[in-house]
Amino acid sequence: MIDKTVSSLEEAVAGIFDGATVMIGGFGIAGQPAELIDALIAHGARDLTIVNNNAGNGEIGLAALLKARRVKKIICSFPRQADSQVFDALYHAGEIELELVPQGNLAARIQAAGAGLGAIYTPTGYGTLLAEGKETREIDGKHYVLEYPIRADFALIKAFRGDRWGNLVYRKAARNFGPIMAAAATVTIAQVGEVVPLGVLDPESIVTPGIFVQRVVAVPGLAQARVA
Amino acid sequence: MIDKTVSSLEEAVAGIFDGATVMIGGFGIAGQPAELIDALIAHGARDLTIVNNNAGNGEIGLAALLKARRVKKIICSFPRQADSQVFDALYHAGEIELELVPQGNLAARIQAAGAGLGAIYTPTGYGTLLAEGKETREIDGKHYVLEYPIRADFALIKAFRGDRWGNLVYRKAARNFGPIMAAAATVTIAQVGEVVPLGVLDPESIVTPGIFVQRVVAVPGLAQARVA
Amino acid sequence: MNRLNRNQMAERVAQDIPEGAYVNLGIGLPTKVANYLPADREIFLHSENGLLGMGPAPAPGMEDPELMNAGKEPVTLLQGGAFFHHGDSFAMMRGGHLDICVLGAFQVSAGGDLANWHTGAADAIPAVGGAMDLAIGAKQVFVMMEHLSKNGECKIVPHCSYPVTGIGCVDRIYTDLAVIDITAHGLLVREMVDGLDFAELQRLTPVPLTLAAAAATTVTA
Amino acid sequence: MNRLNRNQMAERVAQDIPEGAYVNLGIGLPTKVANYLPADREIFLHSENGLLGMGPAPAPGMEDPELMNAGKEPVTLLQGGAFFHHGDSFAMMRGGHLDICVLGAFQVSAGGDLANWHTGAADAIPAVGGAMDLAIGAKQVFVMMEHLSKNGECKIVPHCSYPVTGIGCVDRIYTDLAVIDITAHGLLVREMVDGLDFAELQRLTPVPLTLAAAAATTVTA
């Protein structure tokens, strides 16, 4: 019997190695797997490359991981926010590397990795600083920039419900990067509000089929519990 | 008030012009919008380029459209089947043009069109007859073929339920090409087993959001009615 | 002259959004446009974090931390709305499926280049989010901004001095003074606020303007 | 010698599919493998038309025209299975998410090239379906085929004479005579059927073979 659920957050993040590339879901705090990130901090891996839309808010979650000095590089679209003080300080001190990627290119490059494409010509960023030095091509009168896939060793994501085969459904705008990161990482680790028996999730409505998920850990929480 | 539903199949296919590129959903008969195809035959447009996985089965649906001599070119992955006699005869007579595309490249090129990519490097077909004359590139030690988006003027698809905003859900394996074709056509026309009031479709489970759909027509049918 | 305030600018933009349009309102000033969309028009608001059919802010106390807009403010979802992942959301933007996006700007050039993501200051932390995707993806890109900066410099310029967000992407500019289309034949003034004459608008704007034949002499919000 | 029949070949392949594997069984002969997967192993069958967790054929009269496999035969979906669209389905195949695919073949070359989609006959209507995607996508590609063609020619060849499906993509070959791995050091015979000796197998096969140190002398289905 295949059971991808693990019984602790510690077990969920086991094996994340120094120097790993780790995707972390979430758009701001919606969909951010805060408990998995805490477990990653406790786990101790360092020199990580993190892929996330943002670069941490306040002092918790991703910001706490940055503050613990575990991150050497971050690939994101929107690091600067009202409460991104942890990142801001590291950046100004030259203690973290930033690869700034337009959000749509970030999503498309993650999707390209999951789908096995070698590279894509994307319309976004042409003629801007963020395409400097990149190969471009005119196709049917439009200009495109050549962008490469972003893969990861691990993805930490948050879903609403999951089952022992790793099938996932999400909740509202917390879905965001979860499904595309799940497909782009070698090992995808999902924290879910509830583990349900096999067959409870409607096969028509499963958003992430279990083939993209290697570990599931239950983290009951307020946001999830609120749903009918 | 926005109401994308139309009251007849005739109205649904109105405006499909001679020479148009028309995507038609379905994998074999599952998801094939047979009634829309019949309406297209009655409508009379000719010199069509058709995009479908197959090239028609038996004498109905897509095969009937071919038999009526309305199709000048078909882009598909698997034309030859036990019951593809209509296509076979036209092909051997030199009366239809075939662009044979590996099924995954077909899907990826349709997705590229919907997502606004200029081109993609795909792993499939490298070193084969189907990549002859195409640009290739080695990326990280793997070989890829450059493939371009496939767009359409119209897409005819079949879904299970729809609403007046054009939101769609599908049924079982009839989903296949429907969602990706919907995003790749200028005008997407969906036949649905049932039109439901706005709000009936769960926003977490809508597969094709209405932004990708321009017309919805109800065609109650056996396959749809069978569902609980 | 009757310079528009920011709410009036938002109200003016809202007038040009037709029923049935799929629209993305950028972070900041453009978000205000939602407040002026007529209740009797069904308009589909898209938010890049995975919402279509976005509704107004929830009643106090009903906020949901997993139902936010791109600016991370609490919102609601209308009946008929849908949730989807970031790949699908940006396919909507980049694949040309949005009819209109409304963006703020530091500068717009005569050729329609947009600068709205980076001041270019050496010590600024750059952040781009979805700005570049919106700029190149929507069928029509509307910019709303004050005509003049706080230093009195016109934000409509021959060439952007700030780093650009997209090339030749802006279709129409709404300022506190005028509504101006960017066309193949240059900038065409569609409307001016009450009390502003064309010569004065041209004096303020370092790019040649043409007054549209059918131009309204008043921007009425 | 005890040449395996087609069912025995399927049974032999099934033995090598471990619990938890994500597997695509190609149209034709490979479909038979499903009949021999042990009931006590959870194995995830993928069908490129949008199914994961595919189950056996339905009871007579329970067929659903919208629940078919890639060969358009009626199937069922297991509890825990999922439906998805063609884009996602081929992402699973092409993105390296399937552990194993099992394909039929006209020929396999010494270097692992696969020919299984086209006879090359001038008047044949070509049809490729998902064959090329499966060939390059799965982590391991198993081929099952008769060792010799009806004309007595070996289907394992120095170079494919039929048009190829994929280059260097085959990992293991199951024939009615042997199980052979394709390695960086050439073809390694893992097993032979009872009554066949290595010299005879090599005589039938126009490509140098090596007998694995731990080779079984009998393929037991």
mmCIF file with all atom_site columns, C-alpha atoms in Angstrom, chain B residues 27-28 30 54 77-81 87-88 91-92 100 102-105 108 111 122-124 126-129 158 171-177 179-180 226, chain D residues 48-49 51 63-70 72 83-88 90 94 117-118 123-130 132-133 136 163-167:
data_model
loop_
_atom_site.group_PDB
_atom_site.id
_atom_site.type_symbol
_atom_site.label_atom_id
_atom_site.label_alt_id
_atom_site.label_comp_id
_atom_site.label_asym_id
_atom_site.label_entity_id
_atom_site.label_seq_id
_atom_site.pdbx_PDB_ins_code
_atom_site.Cartn_x
_atom_site.Cartn_y
_atom_site.Cartn_z
_atom_site.occupancy
_atom_site.B_iso_or_equiv
_atom_site.pdbx_formal_charge
_atom_site.auth_seq_id
_atom_site.auth_comp_id
_atom_site.auth_asym_id
_atom_site.auth_atom_id
_atom_site.pdbx_PDB_model_num
ATOM 1  C CA . PHE B 1 27  ? -10.001 12.028 -28.329 1.00 0.00 ? 27  PHE B CA 1
ATOM 2  C CA . GLY B 1 28  ? -11.839 9.648  -30.589 1.00 0.00 ? 28  GLY B CA 1
ATOM 3  C CA . ALA B 1 30  ? -14.928 11.132 -26.090 1.00 0.00 ? 30  ALA B CA 1
ATOM 4  C CA . ASN B 1 54  ? -7.579  12.202 -34.845 1.00 0.00 ? 54  ASN B CA 1
ATOM 5  C CA . SER B 1 77  ? -1.381  13.128 -34.218 1.00 0.00 ? 77  SER B CA 1
ATOM 6  C CA . PHE B 1 78  ? -3.211  9.925  -35.082 1.00 0.00 ? 78  PHE B CA 1
ATOM 7  C CA . PRO B 1 79  ? -5.158  9.947  -38.340 1.00 0.00 ? 79  PRO B CA 1
ATOM 8  C CA . ARG B 1 80  ? -5.012  6.254  -39.134 1.00 0.00 ? 80  ARG B CA 1
ATOM 9  C CA . GLN B 1 81  ? -7.489  4.129  -37.212 1.00 0.00 ? 81  GLN B CA 1
ATOM 10 C CA . PHE B 1 87  ? -9.781  10.345 -44.132 1.00 0.00 ? 87  PHE B CA 1
ATOM 11 C CA . ASP B 1 88  ? -7.842  7.445  -45.626 1.00 0.00 ? 88  ASP B CA 1
ATOM 12 C CA . TYR B 1 91  ? -5.510  11.236 -48.201 1.00 0.00 ? 91  TYR B CA 1
ATOM 13 C CA . HIS B 1 92  ? -4.749  8.596  -50.781 1.00 0.00 ? 92  HIS B CA 1
ATOM 14 C CA . LEU B 1 100 ? 1.293   15.054 -38.477 1.00 0.00 ? 100 LEU B CA 1
ATOM 15 C CA . PRO B 1 102 ? 3.303   14.073 -32.037 1.00 0.00 ? 102 PRO B CA 1
ATOM 16 C CA . GLN B 1 103 ? 0.465   14.244 -29.540 1.00 0.00 ? 103 GLN B CA 1
ATOM 17 C CA . GLY B 1 104 ? 2.510   15.912 -26.817 1.00 0.00 ? 104 GLY B CA 1
ATOM 18 C CA . ASN B 1 105 ? 3.838   18.515 -29.238 1.00 0.00 ? 105 ASN B CA 1
ATOM 19 C CA . ALA B 1 108 ? 2.177   21.850 -25.988 1.00 0.00 ? 108 ALA B CA 1
ATOM 20 C CA . GLN B 1 111 ? -0.919  25.514 -24.833 1.00 0.00 ? 111 GLN B CA 1
ATOM 21 C CA . THR B 1 122 ? 10.281  20.427 -26.996 1.00 0.00 ? 122 THR B CA 1
ATOM 22 C CA . PRO B 1 123 ? 11.993  17.095 -26.360 1.00 0.00 ? 123 PRO B CA 1
ATOM 23 C CA . THR B 1 124 ? 9.653   15.045 -28.518 1.00 0.00 ? 124 THR B CA 1
ATOM 24 C CA . TYR B 1 126 ? 14.180  14.936 -31.981 1.00 0.00 ? 126 TYR B CA 1
ATOM 25 C CA . GLY B 1 127 ? 16.038  12.870 -34.538 1.00 0.00 ? 127 GLY B CA 1
ATOM 26 C CA . THR B 1 128 ? 12.854  11.650 -36.211 1.00 0.00 ? 128 THR B CA 1
ATOM 27 C CA . LEU B 1 129 ? 11.151  12.260 -39.549 1.00 0.00 ? 129 LEU B CA 1
ATOM 28 C CA . LYS B 1 158 ? -17.742 19.621 -25.599 1.00 0.00 ? 158 LYS B CA 1
ATOM 29 C CA . ARG B 1 171 ? -16.711 14.789 -17.589 1.00 0.00 ? 171 ARG B CA 1
ATOM 30 C CA . LYS B 1 172 ? -14.115 12.048 -17.157 1.00 0.00 ? 172 LYS B CA 1
ATOM 31 C CA . ALA B 1 173 ? -11.843 11.461 -20.157 1.00 0.00 ? 173 ALA B CA 1
ATOM 32 C CA . ALA B 1 174 ? -13.957 13.753 -22.334 1.00 0.00 ? 174 ALA B CA 1
ATOM 33 C CA . ARG B 1 175 ? -11.942 16.637 -20.904 1.00 0.00 ? 175 ARG B CA 1
ATOM 34 C CA . ASN B 1 176 ? -8.836  15.885 -23.019 1.00 0.00 ? 176 ASN B CA 1
ATOM 35 C CA . PHE B 1 177 ? -8.151  18.787 -25.433 1.00 0.00 ? 177 PHE B CA 1
ATOM 36 C CA . PRO B 1 179 ? -9.449  23.243 -21.863 1.00 0.00 ? 179 PRO B CA 1
ATOM 37 C CA . ILE B 1 180 ? -6.287  23.846 -23.871 1.00 0.00 ? 180 ILE B CA 1
ATOM 38 C CA . ARG B 1 226 ? -25.565 9.289  -17.240 1.00 0.00 ? 226 ARG B CA 1
ATOM 39 C CA . GLU D 2 48  ? -2.392  9.875  -22.050 1.00 0.00 ? 48  GLU D CA 1
ATOM 40 C CA . ASN D 2 49  ? -5.991  10.882 -22.687 1.00 0.00 ? 49  ASN D CA 1
ATOM 41 C CA . LEU D 2 51  ? -6.387  9.480  -16.558 1.00 0.00 ? 51  LEU D CA 1
ATOM 42 C CA . GLU D 2 63  ? -19.010 0.825  -20.301 1.00 0.00 ? 63  GLU D CA 1
ATOM 43 C CA . ASP D 2 64  ? -18.914 4.614  -20.424 1.00 0.00 ? 64  ASP D CA 1
ATOM 44 C CA . PRO D 2 65  ? -18.114 6.257  -23.792 1.00 0.00 ? 65  PRO D CA 1
ATOM 45 C CA . GLU D 2 66  ? -16.310 9.012  -21.881 1.00 0.00 ? 66  GLU D CA 1
ATOM 46 C CA . LEU D 2 67  ? -14.087 6.668  -19.886 1.00 0.00 ? 67  LEU D CA 1
ATOM 47 C CA . MET D 2 68  ? -11.671 5.050  -22.301 1.00 0.00 ? 68  MET D CA 1
ATOM 48 C CA . ASN D 2 69  ? -7.948  4.349  -22.410 1.00 0.00 ? 69  ASN D CA 1
ATOM 49 C CA . ALA D 2 70  ? -5.593  5.603  -25.104 1.00 0.00 ? 70  ALA D CA 1
ATOM 50 C CA . LYS D 2 72  ? -10.163 3.695  -26.947 1.00 0.00 ? 72  LYS D CA 1
ATOM 51 C CA . PHE D 2 83  ? -8.869  13.290 -14.520 1.00 0.00 ? 83  PHE D CA 1
ATOM 52 C CA . PHE D 2 84  ? -6.921  16.092 -16.195 1.00 0.00 ? 84  PHE D CA 1
ATOM 53 C CA . HIS D 2 85  ? -6.495  17.730 -19.581 1.00 0.00 ? 85  HIS D CA 1
ATOM 54 C CA . HIS D 2 86  ? -4.070  16.849 -22.349 1.00 0.00 ? 86  HIS D CA 1
ATOM 55 C CA . GLY D 2 87  ? -1.595  19.546 -21.403 1.00 0.00 ? 87  GLY D CA 1
ATOM 56 C CA . ASP D 2 88  ? -1.206  18.189 -17.900 1.00 0.00 ? 88  ASP D CA 1
ATOM 57 C CA . PHE D 2 90  ? 1.648   15.139 -21.501 1.00 0.00 ? 90  PHE D CA 1
ATOM 58 C CA . ARG D 2 94  ? 7.408   14.626 -21.093 1.00 0.00 ? 94  ARG D CA 1
ATOM 59 C CA . TRP D 2 117 ? 5.461   4.264  -35.207 1.00 0.00 ? 117 TRP D CA 1
ATOM 60 C CA . HIS D 2 118 ? 5.864   3.909  -38.944 1.00 0.00 ? 118 HIS D CA 1
ATOM 61 C CA . ASP D 2 123 ? 1.719   4.442  -49.179 1.00 0.00 ? 123 ASP D CA 1
ATOM 62 C CA . ALA D 2 124 ? 1.209   4.063  -45.424 1.00 0.00 ? 124 ALA D CA 1
ATOM 63 C CA . ILE D 2 125 ? -0.713  6.803  -43.674 1.00 0.00 ? 125 ILE D CA 1
ATOM 64 C CA . PRO D 2 126 ? 1.574   7.885  -40.860 1.00 0.00 ? 126 PRO D CA 1
ATOM 65 C CA . ALA D 2 127 ? 0.157   8.085  -37.337 1.00 0.00 ? 127 ALA D CA 1
ATOM 66 C CA . VAL D 2 128 ? 2.250   8.792  -34.284 1.00 0.00 ? 128 VAL D CA 1
ATOM 67 C CA . GLY D 2 129 ? -0.083  9.559  -31.383 1.00 0.00 ? 129 GLY D CA 1
ATOM 68 C CA . GLY D 2 130 ? 1.828   9.751  -28.113 1.00 0.00 ? 130 GLY D CA 1
ATOM 69 C CA . MET D 2 132 ? 7.324   9.791  -29.424 1.00 0.00 ? 132 MET D CA 1
ATOM 70 C CA . ASP D 2 133 ? 6.373   11.509 -26.169 1.00 0.00 ? 133 ASP D CA 1
ATOM 71 C CA . ILE D 2 136 ? 11.539  10.279 -24.538 1.00 0.00 ? 136 ILE D CA 1
ATOM 72 C CA . PRO D 2 163 ? 11.855  5.468  -39.106 1.00 0.00 ? 163 PRO D CA 1
ATOM 73 C CA . VAL D 2 164 ? 12.765  6.019  -35.472 1.00 0.00 ? 164 VAL D CA 1
ATOM 74 C CA . THR D 2 165 ? 10.419  7.095  -32.692 1.00 0.00 ? 165 THR D CA 1
ATOM 75 C CA . GLY D 2 166 ? 13.174  8.267  -30.375 1.00 0.00 ? 166 GLY D CA 1
ATOM 76 C CA . ILE D 2 167 ? 16.946  8.227  -30.103 1.00 0.00 ? 167 ILE D CA 1
#
